[in-house]
Structures are given as structure tokens and as C-alpha cells.
Coordinates of C-alpha atoms (C1' of nucleotides) in Angstrom, one line a residue:
Chain A
M16 CA 3.7 -40.5 -0.1
S17 CA 7.2 -41.3 -1.5
S18 CA 9.7 -40.6 1.1
P19 CA 13.3 -41.6 0.3
S20 CA 15.0 -41.1 3.8
P21 CA 13.4 -42.2 6.9
K22 CA 14.3 -38.9 8.5
L23 CA 12.2 -37.0 6.2
A24 CA 9.5 -39.6 6.5
L25 CA 9.5 -39.0 10.1
F26 CA 9.4 -35.3 9.9
E27 CA 6.6 -35.5 7.5
Q28 CA 4.7 -37.3 10.3
F29 CA 5.5 -34.7 12.9
A30 CA 4.6 -32.0 10.4
L31 CA 1.3 -33.6 9.8
V32 CA 0.5 -33.5 13.6
A33 CA 1.6 -29.8 13.9
K34 CA -0.2 -28.8 10.7
T35 CA -3.4 -30.3 11.9
L36 CA -3.1 -28.3 15.1
G37 CA -2.6 -25.2 13.1
H38 CA -6.2 -24.2 12.6
P39 CA -8.3 -22.1 15.1
Q40 CA -11.4 -24.3 14.9
R41 CA -9.3 -27.4 15.3
L42 CA -7.8 -25.9 18.5
E43 CA -11.2 -25.2 19.8
L44 CA -12.3 -28.6 19.3
I45 CA -9.3 -29.8 21.3
E46 CA -10.3 -27.5 24.0
Q47 CA -13.8 -28.8 24.0
L48 CA -12.6 -32.5 23.9
G49 CA -10.1 -31.7 26.8
Q50 CA -13.1 -31.7 29.0
G51 CA -14.4 -35.1 28.0
P52 CA -15.6 -37.0 25.1
R53 CA -18.3 -35.3 22.9
S54 CA -20.5 -36.2 19.9
V55 CA -19.9 -34.3 16.5
D56 CA -23.4 -32.8 17.0
L57 CA -22.6 -31.3 20.4
L58 CA -19.2 -30.0 19.2
A59 CA -20.7 -28.4 16.1
E60 CA -23.2 -26.7 18.4
K61 CA -20.5 -25.4 20.7
L62 CA -18.5 -24.0 17.9
G63 CA -21.4 -22.6 16.1
S64 CA -20.4 -24.4 12.8
P65 CA -22.0 -26.7 10.3
I66 CA -21.9 -30.2 11.3
A67 CA -20.4 -31.3 8.0
N68 CA -17.4 -29.0 8.6
V69 CA -16.8 -30.0 12.2
S70 CA -17.0 -33.7 11.0
Q71 CA -14.3 -33.1 8.4
H72 CA -12.0 -31.4 10.9
L73 CA -12.4 -34.3 13.3
Q74 CA -11.7 -36.7 10.7
S75 CA -8.4 -35.0 9.7
M76 CA -7.5 -34.8 13.4
R77 CA -8.0 -38.5 13.6
R78 CA -5.7 -39.1 10.7
A79 CA -3.2 -37.0 12.5
G80 CA -3.6 -39.0 15.7
L81 CA -5.0 -36.2 17.7
V82 CA -8.4 -37.8 18.4
A83 CA -10.1 -41.2 18.3
A84 CA -13.8 -42.0 17.5
E85 CA -16.2 -44.4 18.6
R86 CA -19.9 -45.0 17.7
Q87 CA -22.3 -45.0 20.4
G88 CA -25.7 -45.7 19.1
K89 CA -26.6 -43.0 16.7
Y90 CA -23.9 -40.8 17.8
V91 CA -20.2 -40.8 17.1
V92 CA -18.3 -39.9 20.1
Y93 CA -14.8 -38.3 19.6
R94 CA -12.2 -38.0 22.4
L95 CA -8.6 -36.9 22.6
A96 CA -6.2 -39.6 21.6
D97 CA -4.2 -39.4 24.8
A98 CA -2.7 -36.7 27.3
S99 CA 0.2 -35.8 25.0
V100 CA -2.3 -34.0 22.7
L101 CA -3.1 -31.4 25.4
A102 CA 0.4 -31.2 26.3
A103 CA 1.4 -30.3 22.7
M104 CA -1.4 -27.7 22.7
Q105 CA -0.2 -26.1 25.8
A106 CA 3.4 -26.2 24.5
I107 CA 2.2 -24.3 21.5
Q108 CA 0.4 -21.8 23.7
R109 CA 3.5 -21.3 25.6
V110 CA 5.5 -20.5 22.5
A111 CA 3.0 -18.0 21.4
E112 CA 2.7 -16.4 24.8
N113 CA 6.5 -16.0 25.0
N114 CA 7.3 -14.9 21.7
L115 CA 4.3 -13.2 20.0
A116 CA 3.6 -9.7 21.2
E117 CA 0.2 -10.0 19.8
V118 CA -0.9 -12.5 22.3
D119 CA 0.1 -10.2 25.1
K120 CA -1.6 -7.4 23.4
I121 CA -4.9 -9.2 23.0
V122 CA -5.0 -10.4 26.6
R123 CA -4.0 -7.1 28.1
G124 CA -6.0 -5.1 25.6
Y125 CA -9.2 -6.7 26.4
F126 CA -9.3 -6.7 30.1
D127 CA -8.6 -3.5 31.9
Q128 CA -7.6 -4.8 35.3
R129 CA -4.0 -5.8 35.2
D130 CA -4.1 -7.8 38.4
S131 CA -7.1 -10.0 37.1
L132 CA -4.4 -11.5 34.8
E133 CA -2.3 -12.9 37.8
P134 CA -3.4 -16.5 37.9
I135 CA -3.2 -18.8 41.1
T136 CA -1.3 -22.1 40.6
R137 CA -2.9 -25.5 41.1
A138 CA -0.8 -26.3 44.0
E139 CA -1.7 -23.0 45.8
L140 CA -5.4 -23.6 45.3
S141 CA -5.0 -27.2 46.7
D142 CA -3.4 -25.8 49.8
R143 CA -6.1 -23.3 50.3
L144 CA -9.0 -25.7 49.6
R145 CA -8.0 -27.8 52.6
D146 CA -8.8 -24.9 54.8
D147 CA -12.1 -24.2 53.2
M148 CA -10.9 -20.6 52.6
V149 CA -11.9 -20.4 49.1
T150 CA -14.9 -20.7 46.6
V151 CA -14.2 -22.5 43.4
L152 CA -16.2 -21.0 40.5
D153 CA -16.7 -23.0 37.4
V154 CA -17.7 -20.3 34.9
R155 CA -18.5 -22.5 31.9
P156 CA -22.0 -22.9 30.5
A157 CA -24.3 -25.2 32.5
D158 CA -24.4 -28.1 30.0
E159 CA -20.6 -28.3 30.0
F160 CA -20.6 -28.4 33.7
A161 CA -23.1 -31.1 33.7
L162 CA -21.0 -33.3 31.5
G163 CA -18.2 -33.2 34.0
H164 CA -16.5 -30.9 36.5
V165 CA -14.2 -30.6 39.4
P166 CA -15.9 -31.8 42.7
G167 CA -16.7 -29.0 45.0
A168 CA -16.9 -26.4 42.2
L169 CA -19.8 -24.1 42.0
N170 CA -21.3 -23.5 38.5
V171 CA -21.9 -19.9 37.7
P172 CA -21.9 -19.3 34.0
L173 CA -20.7 -16.1 32.9
A174 CA -24.0 -15.1 31.6
E175 CA -25.6 -15.5 35.1
L176 CA -22.7 -14.0 37.2
D177 CA -24.3 -10.6 37.8
A178 CA -27.6 -12.2 38.8
R179 CA -25.9 -14.6 41.2
L180 CA -23.5 -12.1 42.9
A181 CA -25.5 -12.0 46.1
T182 CA -25.3 -15.7 46.7
L183 CA -21.5 -15.5 46.8
D184 CA -19.7 -15.4 50.2
P185 CA -17.8 -12.0 50.3
E186 CA -15.6 -13.2 52.9
K187 CA -14.1 -16.1 50.9
D188 CA -11.6 -15.7 48.1
I189 CA -12.9 -16.7 44.8
V190 CA -11.0 -18.8 42.2
A191 CA -12.6 -19.1 38.8
Y192 CA -11.6 -21.7 36.3
C193 CA -12.9 -22.3 32.7
R194 CA -12.2 -24.7 29.9
G195 CA -8.3 -24.2 29.6
A196 CA -5.4 -21.8 30.1
Y197 CA -6.8 -19.4 27.6
C198 CA -10.4 -19.8 28.0
V199 CA -11.4 -16.2 28.3
M200 CA -14.4 -16.5 30.2
S201 CA -12.4 -16.9 33.4
F202 CA -10.6 -13.5 32.7
E203 CA -13.9 -11.9 32.1
A204 CA -15.5 -13.4 35.4
V205 CA -12.5 -12.4 37.5
S206 CA -12.6 -8.9 36.0
R207 CA -16.3 -8.4 36.9
L208 CA -16.0 -9.9 40.3
R209 CA -13.2 -7.6 41.2
V210 CA -15.3 -4.6 40.1
Q211 CA -17.8 -5.9 42.6
G212 CA -15.4 -5.9 45.4
F213 CA -14.7 -9.6 45.5
R214 CA -11.2 -10.9 46.0
A215 CA -11.1 -13.0 42.9
R216 CA -8.3 -14.7 40.9
R217 CA -8.4 -17.2 38.1
L218 CA -6.8 -20.6 38.0
E219 CA -3.7 -20.8 35.9
D220 CA -5.2 -23.5 33.6
G221 CA -8.6 -25.1 33.2
M222 CA -10.6 -28.0 33.7
P223 CA -8.5 -30.8 31.9
E224 CA -5.3 -29.9 33.6
W225 CA -6.9 -29.8 37.1
A226 CA -8.7 -32.9 36.5
A227 CA -5.6 -34.7 35.2
A228 CA -3.7 -33.5 38.4
G229 CA -5.7 -36.0 40.5
N230 CA -8.9 -34.3 41.1
A231 CA -11.6 -36.7 39.9
V232 CA -14.2 -35.4 37.6
A233 CA -17.7 -35.6 39.0
S234 CA -20.5 -36.2 36.5
Chain B
M8 CA -6.8 -9.6 10.7
S9 CA -10.4 -8.8 11.7
S10 CA -11.1 -10.9 14.8
P11 CA -14.2 -10.2 16.8
S12 CA -13.9 -12.1 19.9
P13 CA -10.5 -12.1 21.7
K14 CA -10.8 -15.8 22.1
L15 CA -10.8 -16.3 18.4
A16 CA -8.0 -13.9 18.0
L17 CA -5.8 -15.9 20.6
F18 CA -6.7 -19.1 18.9
E19 CA -5.5 -17.7 15.6
Q20 CA -2.3 -16.8 17.2
F21 CA -1.8 -20.3 18.5
A22 CA -2.7 -21.7 15.3
L23 CA -0.2 -19.5 13.5
V24 CA 2.5 -21.1 15.7
A25 CA 1.4 -24.6 15.1
K26 CA 0.8 -24.1 11.4
T27 CA 4.3 -22.9 11.0
L28 CA 5.7 -25.9 12.8
G29 CA 3.6 -28.0 10.3
H30 CA 6.3 -28.3 7.6
P31 CA 9.0 -30.8 7.4
Q32 CA 11.7 -28.4 6.3
R33 CA 10.9 -26.0 8.9
L34 CA 11.1 -28.7 11.6
E35 CA 14.5 -29.7 10.1
L36 CA 15.5 -26.0 10.5
I37 CA 14.4 -26.1 14.2
E38 CA 16.4 -29.3 14.7
Q39 CA 19.4 -27.6 13.2
L40 CA 18.9 -24.2 15.3
G41 CA 18.5 -26.4 18.4
Q42 CA 22.3 -26.9 18.2
G43 CA 23.0 -23.3 18.1
P44 CA 22.7 -20.1 16.0
R45 CA 23.2 -20.4 12.4
S46 CA 23.5 -18.5 9.2
V47 CA 20.9 -18.7 6.4
D48 CA 23.7 -19.9 4.1
L49 CA 24.7 -22.8 6.5
L50 CA 21.2 -23.9 7.0
A51 CA 20.5 -23.9 3.4
E52 CA 23.5 -26.1 2.9
K53 CA 22.5 -28.5 5.6
L54 CA 19.1 -28.9 4.2
G55 CA 20.2 -29.0 0.7
S56 CA 17.6 -26.5 -0.3
P57 CA 17.8 -23.2 -2.3
I58 CA 18.9 -20.3 0.0
A59 CA 15.8 -18.1 -1.2
N60 CA 13.5 -20.9 0.0
V61 CA 15.2 -21.4 3.3
S62 CA 15.2 -17.7 3.8
Q63 CA 11.5 -17.6 3.3
H64 CA 10.8 -20.3 5.8
L65 CA 12.9 -18.6 8.3
Q66 CA 11.0 -15.3 7.9
S67 CA 7.7 -17.0 8.4
M68 CA 9.2 -18.7 11.4
R69 CA 10.2 -15.3 12.7
R70 CA 6.8 -14.0 12.1
A71 CA 5.4 -16.9 14.1
G72 CA 7.8 -16.3 17.0
L73 CA 9.7 -19.4 16.6
V74 CA 13.1 -17.8 15.7
A75 CA 15.0 -14.6 15.9
A76 CA 17.4 -13.1 13.6
E77 CA 20.4 -10.9 14.0
R78 CA 22.7 -9.6 11.5
Q79 CA 26.3 -10.2 12.0
G80 CA 28.5 -8.7 9.4
K81 CA 27.4 -10.0 6.0
Y82 CA 25.6 -13.1 7.6
V83 CA 22.2 -13.0 9.2
V84 CA 22.3 -15.4 12.1
Y85 CA 19.0 -17.1 13.2
R86 CA 18.5 -18.7 16.5
L87 CA 15.6 -20.3 18.3
A88 CA 13.4 -17.7 20.0
D89 CA 13.5 -19.5 23.2
A90 CA 13.6 -23.0 24.9
S91 CA 9.7 -23.3 24.6
V92 CA 10.1 -23.9 20.8
L93 CA 12.1 -27.1 21.3
A94 CA 9.7 -28.1 23.9
A95 CA 6.8 -27.7 21.5
M96 CA 8.5 -29.6 18.8
Q97 CA 9.1 -32.5 21.3
A98 CA 5.4 -32.4 22.4
I99 CA 4.5 -32.7 18.9
Q100 CA 6.9 -35.6 18.3
R101 CA 5.3 -37.2 21.4
V102 CA 2.0 -37.1 19.9
A103 CA 3.0 -38.6 16.6
E104 CA 5.1 -41.3 18.5
N105 CA 2.1 -42.3 20.6
N106 CA -0.7 -42.0 18.1
L107 CA 0.6 -42.5 14.6
A108 CA 1.4 -46.2 13.6
E109 CA 3.2 -44.7 10.7
V110 CA 5.9 -43.4 13.0
D111 CA 6.5 -46.8 14.6
K112 CA 6.6 -48.4 11.3
I113 CA 9.2 -46.1 9.8
V114 CA 11.5 -46.4 12.9
R115 CA 11.1 -50.2 13.2
G116 CA 11.0 -50.8 9.6
Y117 CA 14.3 -49.2 8.8
F118 CA 16.4 -50.6 11.6
D119 CA 16.5 -54.4 11.9
Q120 CA 17.8 -54.7 15.4
R121 CA 15.0 -54.2 17.9
D122 CA 17.3 -53.5 20.8
S123 CA 19.0 -50.8 19.0
L124 CA 15.9 -48.9 19.6
E125 CA 16.0 -48.8 23.5
P126 CA 17.4 -45.6 24.5
I127 CA 19.4 -44.7 27.5
T128 CA 18.2 -41.8 29.6
R129 CA 20.1 -38.7 30.3
A130 CA 20.1 -39.4 34.0
E131 CA 21.5 -42.8 33.4
L132 CA 24.2 -41.5 31.2
S133 CA 25.2 -39.0 33.8
D134 CA 25.6 -41.7 36.4
R135 CA 27.8 -43.9 34.3
L136 CA 29.9 -41.0 33.0
R137 CA 31.2 -40.5 36.4
D138 CA 32.7 -43.9 36.6
D139 CA 34.3 -43.5 33.1
M140 CA 32.6 -46.7 32.1
V141 CA 31.3 -45.3 28.8
T142 CA 32.4 -43.7 25.5
V143 CA 30.1 -40.9 24.3
L144 CA 29.8 -40.8 20.7
D145 CA 28.8 -37.6 18.8
V146 CA 27.9 -39.0 15.3
R147 CA 27.0 -35.7 13.6
P148 CA 29.1 -34.3 10.7
A149 CA 32.4 -32.7 11.8
D150 CA 31.4 -29.2 11.0
E151 CA 28.3 -29.4 13.3
F152 CA 30.5 -31.0 16.0
A153 CA 33.0 -28.1 15.5
L154 CA 30.1 -25.5 16.1
G155 CA 29.4 -26.9 19.5
H156 CA 29.2 -30.2 21.3
V157 CA 29.0 -31.8 24.7
P158 CA 32.3 -31.9 26.5
G159 CA 34.0 -35.3 26.4
A160 CA 32.2 -36.5 23.4
L161 CA 34.1 -38.1 20.7
N162 CA 33.2 -37.1 17.2
V163 CA 32.8 -39.8 14.9
P164 CA 30.6 -38.9 11.9
L165 CA 28.5 -41.7 10.6
A166 CA 30.4 -41.7 7.4
E167 CA 33.7 -42.4 9.1
L168 CA 32.3 -44.9 11.5
D169 CA 33.6 -48.0 9.8
A170 CA 37.0 -46.6 9.3
R171 CA 37.3 -45.7 13.0
L172 CA 35.9 -48.8 14.6
A173 CA 39.4 -49.9 15.5
T174 CA 40.1 -46.9 17.6
L175 CA 37.0 -47.5 19.9
D176 CA 37.6 -49.3 23.2
P177 CA 35.6 -52.5 22.9
E178 CA 35.5 -52.9 26.8
K179 CA 33.5 -49.7 27.2
D180 CA 29.9 -49.3 26.5
I181 CA 29.1 -46.8 23.8
V182 CA 26.5 -44.2 23.9
A183 CA 25.6 -42.4 20.6
Y184 CA 23.9 -39.1 20.4
C185 CA 22.9 -37.0 17.4
R186 CA 21.0 -33.8 16.8
G187 CA 17.8 -34.5 18.4
A188 CA 15.5 -37.3 19.7
Y189 CA 14.7 -38.5 16.0
C190 CA 17.9 -37.8 14.3
V191 CA 18.2 -41.1 12.5
M192 CA 22.0 -41.1 12.3
S193 CA 22.2 -42.3 16.1
F194 CA 20.0 -45.1 15.2
E195 CA 22.1 -46.1 12.3
A196 CA 25.3 -45.7 14.3
V197 CA 24.0 -48.0 17.1
S198 CA 22.9 -50.6 14.7
R199 CA 26.2 -50.7 12.9
L200 CA 28.1 -50.9 16.2
R201 CA 26.1 -53.7 17.4
V202 CA 26.8 -55.8 14.3
Q203 CA 30.5 -55.3 15.1
G204 CA 30.0 -56.7 18.6
F205 CA 30.1 -53.4 20.5
R206 CA 27.7 -52.6 23.4
A207 CA 26.1 -49.6 22.0
R208 CA 23.0 -47.6 22.8
R209 CA 21.6 -44.3 21.7
L210 CA 20.8 -41.4 24.1
E211 CA 17.1 -40.9 24.3
D212 CA 17.5 -37.4 23.0
G213 CA 20.1 -35.2 21.3
M214 CA 22.4 -32.4 21.5
P215 CA 20.1 -29.5 22.6
E216 CA 18.4 -31.4 25.3
W217 CA 21.5 -32.6 26.8
A218 CA 23.1 -29.4 26.7
A219 CA 20.1 -27.7 28.3
A220 CA 20.3 -30.2 31.0
G221 CA 23.4 -28.5 32.5
N222 CA 26.2 -29.9 30.2
A223 CA 27.9 -26.8 29.0
V224 CA 28.5 -26.7 25.2
A225 CA 32.2 -26.7 24.2
S226 CA 33.0 -24.7 21.0
Chain C
dC17 C1' -40.7 -50.7 7.2
dA18 C1' -41.1 -45.8 6.7
dA19 C1' -39.3 -41.6 9.1
dT20 C1' -36.0 -39.2 11.5
dA21 C1' -31.5 -38.1 13.3
dA22 C1' -26.6 -38.2 13.3
dC23 C1' -22.9 -38.4 10.7
dT24 C1' -19.9 -39.1 6.5
dC25 C1' -18.8 -38.6 1.7
dA26 C1' -18.1 -36.4 -2.8
dA27 C1' -17.7 -32.4 -5.5
dT28 C1' -16.7 -27.7 -6.1
dA29 C1' -15.1 -23.0 -6.0
dG30 C1' -12.4 -19.9 -3.5
dA31 C1' -8.3 -19.0 -0.6
dA32 C1' -3.8 -19.9 1.1
dT33 C1' 0.7 -22.1 0.8
dT34 C1' 4.9 -23.7 -1.6
dA35 C1' 8.8 -23.7 -4.6
dT36 C1' 11.1 -21.3 -8.1
dT37 C1' 13.2 -17.8 -10.5
dG38 C1' 15.4 -13.6 -11.1
dA39 C1' 15.9 -8.9 -9.5
dA40 C1' 17.2 -6.0 -5.5
dT41 C1' 19.7 -4.7 -1.3
dA42 C1' 23.3 -4.9 2.3
dT43 C1' 27.8 -5.7 3.8
dA44 C1' 32.6 -7.0 3.3
dA45 C1' 36.9 -7.4 0.6
dC46 C1' 39.9 -5.5 -2.6
Chain D
dG19 C1' 34.5 2.6 -6.0
dT20 C1' 34.1 -2.0 -7.8
dT21 C1' 33.4 -6.7 -7.0
dA22 C1' 31.8 -10.6 -4.5
dT23 C1' 28.9 -12.8 -1.2
dA24 C1' 24.9 -13.2 1.8
dT25 C1' 20.2 -12.3 2.1
dT26 C1' 15.7 -10.6 0.9
dC27 C1' 12.0 -9.3 -2.1
dA28 C1' 8.6 -9.8 -5.7
dA29 C1' 6.1 -12.4 -9.1
dT30 C1' 4.5 -16.8 -10.8
dA31 C1' 2.5 -21.3 -11.3
dA32 C1' 1.5 -25.5 -9.0
dT33 C1' -0.3 -27.5 -5.2
dT34 C1' -3.0 -27.9 -1.1
dC35 C1' -6.4 -26.4 2.3
dT36 C1' -11.0 -24.8 3.5
dA37 C1' -16.0 -24.1 3.5
dT38 C1' -20.3 -25.3 1.4
dT39 C1' -23.6 -27.9 -0.6
dG40 C1' -26.3 -31.8 -1.2
dA41 C1' -26.5 -36.8 -1.5
dG42 C1' -25.5 -41.1 0.8
dT43 C1' -25.0 -44.3 5.3
dT44 C1' -26.0 -46.0 9.7
dA45 C1' -28.7 -46.4 13.5
dT46 C1' -32.9 -45.2 16.3
dT47 C1' -37.9 -44.5 16.7
dG48 C1' -42.6 -45.0 15.9

DNA sequence: CAATAACTCAATAGAATTATTGAATATAAC
DNA sequence: GTTATATTCAATAATTCTATTGAGTTATTG
């Protein structure tokens, strides 16, 4: 805690933020919180981790200015501190995407269809939405959909995709979105839809970005 | 290295990037490399750290995709992997700036004049440069200036500021820039210039950002 | 006012990170 | 070739981080 120069003191604060972002589980928490405020309980369930563990991660994230907490009855509800947190996570993803061969390998290695990787931009989707030419698929689990989603989106959780193929209009293009840019469920959904002959693409990023871009979140 | 789900594998890669950003010394290295490629030797001298230590940090940064290295004669020259690295560092600074009271405290606590904190934007500076109404001061040490700077800037290292006050035109506004947005030398310079009656402000960010915005770097 | 649920706290052991030291390697200069 | 310089490597000890466990708090429910 003893920092002689203000420069070092500042860099220590910046490092605290970055270091706190540097843990997979905490990134997952940010991904979840990007969709809206959540209780410790629910987050722990989503991550499949012990509550005490998640609680500690959340507290270190609060100390680093990444999240804020508020008690609501018997729950403590955490939310992202502000939009800059998602921006920082995206900036980090961008670095990894550009410069780590491993990232490319993981994405390409897991999904066989190359074209399933080509995303559609938000602007493009907005255009085509006006003409009603496209079905927007929210492939997150039903409980996450229920807690907030983009208006007009159809909730088809990945687990139910096969069962609900018949209800999808094969004449329309399909755009699938998920939690965030690297939520793999949208990759998987598009891959499987294409095998079935649908014209499907995934949105370049997920719920929080699209909601932030002016599409109100329906609860 | 055993990652069952591709999702976790991806998040581990992202975490690697963030974790590697999470150390003050490595952030300082990025600040230095933001100004241009540098040898291990020079970086170690700038940071005042043992060469072996800096070398190890640089190597971990290379593994995380933050920097690239190239041997040039007996030197090994490191550079930032790409522009996304600086963007990520800025995004992290933004989070700290918005959400950590400590950052505000450090900046405001160290410099007494509040108005010295109000930065001028790049766009504003560009406008006023056309009318030749402003002196642009590069307050970095002479060796860093020599390795690359913004054309038209006057190099007045902080250490020589007092001695060179007489050579500055008191009729013109002064804009001071430094290494990056949080390089404290520009704060200090503006503060001291104001005490002497100059109309001085600092640029909202530093060398790399301004150079990236289309102002070629002169060597 | 118990009983329960949600969360935090404290303590601990294991793992990872860091700085330091001195040896090893690669290149250039002589 | 020998020497000097720049960098990396390897080994170590000190520190920090992480997950786990169980106990302690706060708030709701009956």
C-alpha cells in the first residue's frame, strides 16, 4: 500500500482492474451480469460453483470497481459497475482473438462448418428486421430469457433446438444470438441449423451489446 | 491445459490476456512500447528494473499475445502486437477511472490546481494547430523524443521546464502531451506552467493515440 | 421467536506468481 | 579466436491467489 510516485500508484490501480479480469470464472460472471443484475445464488447455479466461492469472486470484483452490489430482501443483487466493464472485456477478447493462435484453433476446431463462423453485424440485422425477413433466435436457457431479452426474439434454448426445428419458418433467414460475442451456444446453434438446411448466421455479439445499442430489453 | 468445454478454453485464453495486463510493471512496458519498438535493454533502463526481470515480463507478455519480438543484431526489439493492445489498456484505465475512487484521489490529491486536470481533446488541438495559435510541448525525456515524436512538437523534458520557461511564447496557449493518458509528467508540467502564468492544458491522451490518429511520427 | 435461506467471513492448504541470482547463449567488435 | 554486450534460462525463496470448509450474519417465513 506504500506507493511513492503517483504514477506507480495509478498503474497499481489499473493493474488491479486487469488482474481481477484475469480469471475465467470472473469473466464468466461478467458475461452473466452483462445480461442484467443477478443474485449470488443464481450466479453460483449458472456457473456450477459453490456459493462461497462465487461470493468471494464477486467481492474481489467489487473492490476492483467491476461490479456493484445491493441488498434486495434476502438476496444480494450484483450488477456491472457500468458499461466500461463490458467494453474492457471486449477489448481483451479482441486482443486474444487477434494475437493468440490458440483462440482461433479453439473456435475453428470445435465447429466443422467454416461459414457458421461468419457473423452478421448489428447494423445489418437492424436493416433486415424492418423488412420482417428474418427470425431472431435467442438460444440461451429459458430462465435467462425470462429475465430479459431483446423484443421480438424467439427463445429456443440449445437443448430444445432439434425438437423445435419444425416450428421454424424455412423461408426466413435465421439469426441466432447468445450471451456475448464468445458465447458458444450461438456457434453450436448455427452449425446445427445449417446441417438441417436453414440459412442461419449468428449475431456478431450478444445480448448486452444489442440491448445497449438501443433495443430495449423486455422482461 | 486440459479444458473440457470450448467455452472454458476460450475464457482461459481471455483470462490469460487480462492476467498478463494485471501487473504495474507490465503496464509500464506497454506504455513505453506504445511509443515505438524498444530493446530489452532500453526498457529495463526506463523502468529502472533488472534486465532479467524485464526480459521475463516481456516473455510472458509475448505468450499472452501482447507483444512481439524480433532480433536486430545483438538487440532483441519488442513491439506491441497490434493496436488492440493499447485499446485494451485504455479500456481498463477507463474502468478504473470510472469506478475506483482511489484513482480520482491519486490524481486530484497530487496536483493542487483543479483546472490543470481539464484535458483538451485531439480534435480541438487539431483545429487550433491550423491557426498556429498553440505551442505543443512534448514533456518526455529527450531520448524518448528522439526515438519518435509528433511533428511540430517542442521537446521540453520536465526536468528542464523551469530553465526553458523564458523561451516559451507567453502569447500562445500551451498544450502538453506525454507518453499516454495517465503519464503524470504532463499533469506536472501543466501545473507548473500555470503557476508561471501560462495558459496551459494537457492533451487528453498521449503520444501513441495522437500518432495513431493520423499524425505521422517523426524520427 | 425459532427455523430457514442467502450470503459473508475466517482459516487453511495447495497452487501460481514474482523478484533475485548466477549461469548459459547469441551476436558483434576487435 | 577472444572479449564484451545483450538477452535468456534455470533455480530459489517470498509472496500472493485460489478453492474449500465450516462458522457467523442478515433477512424472511411460519
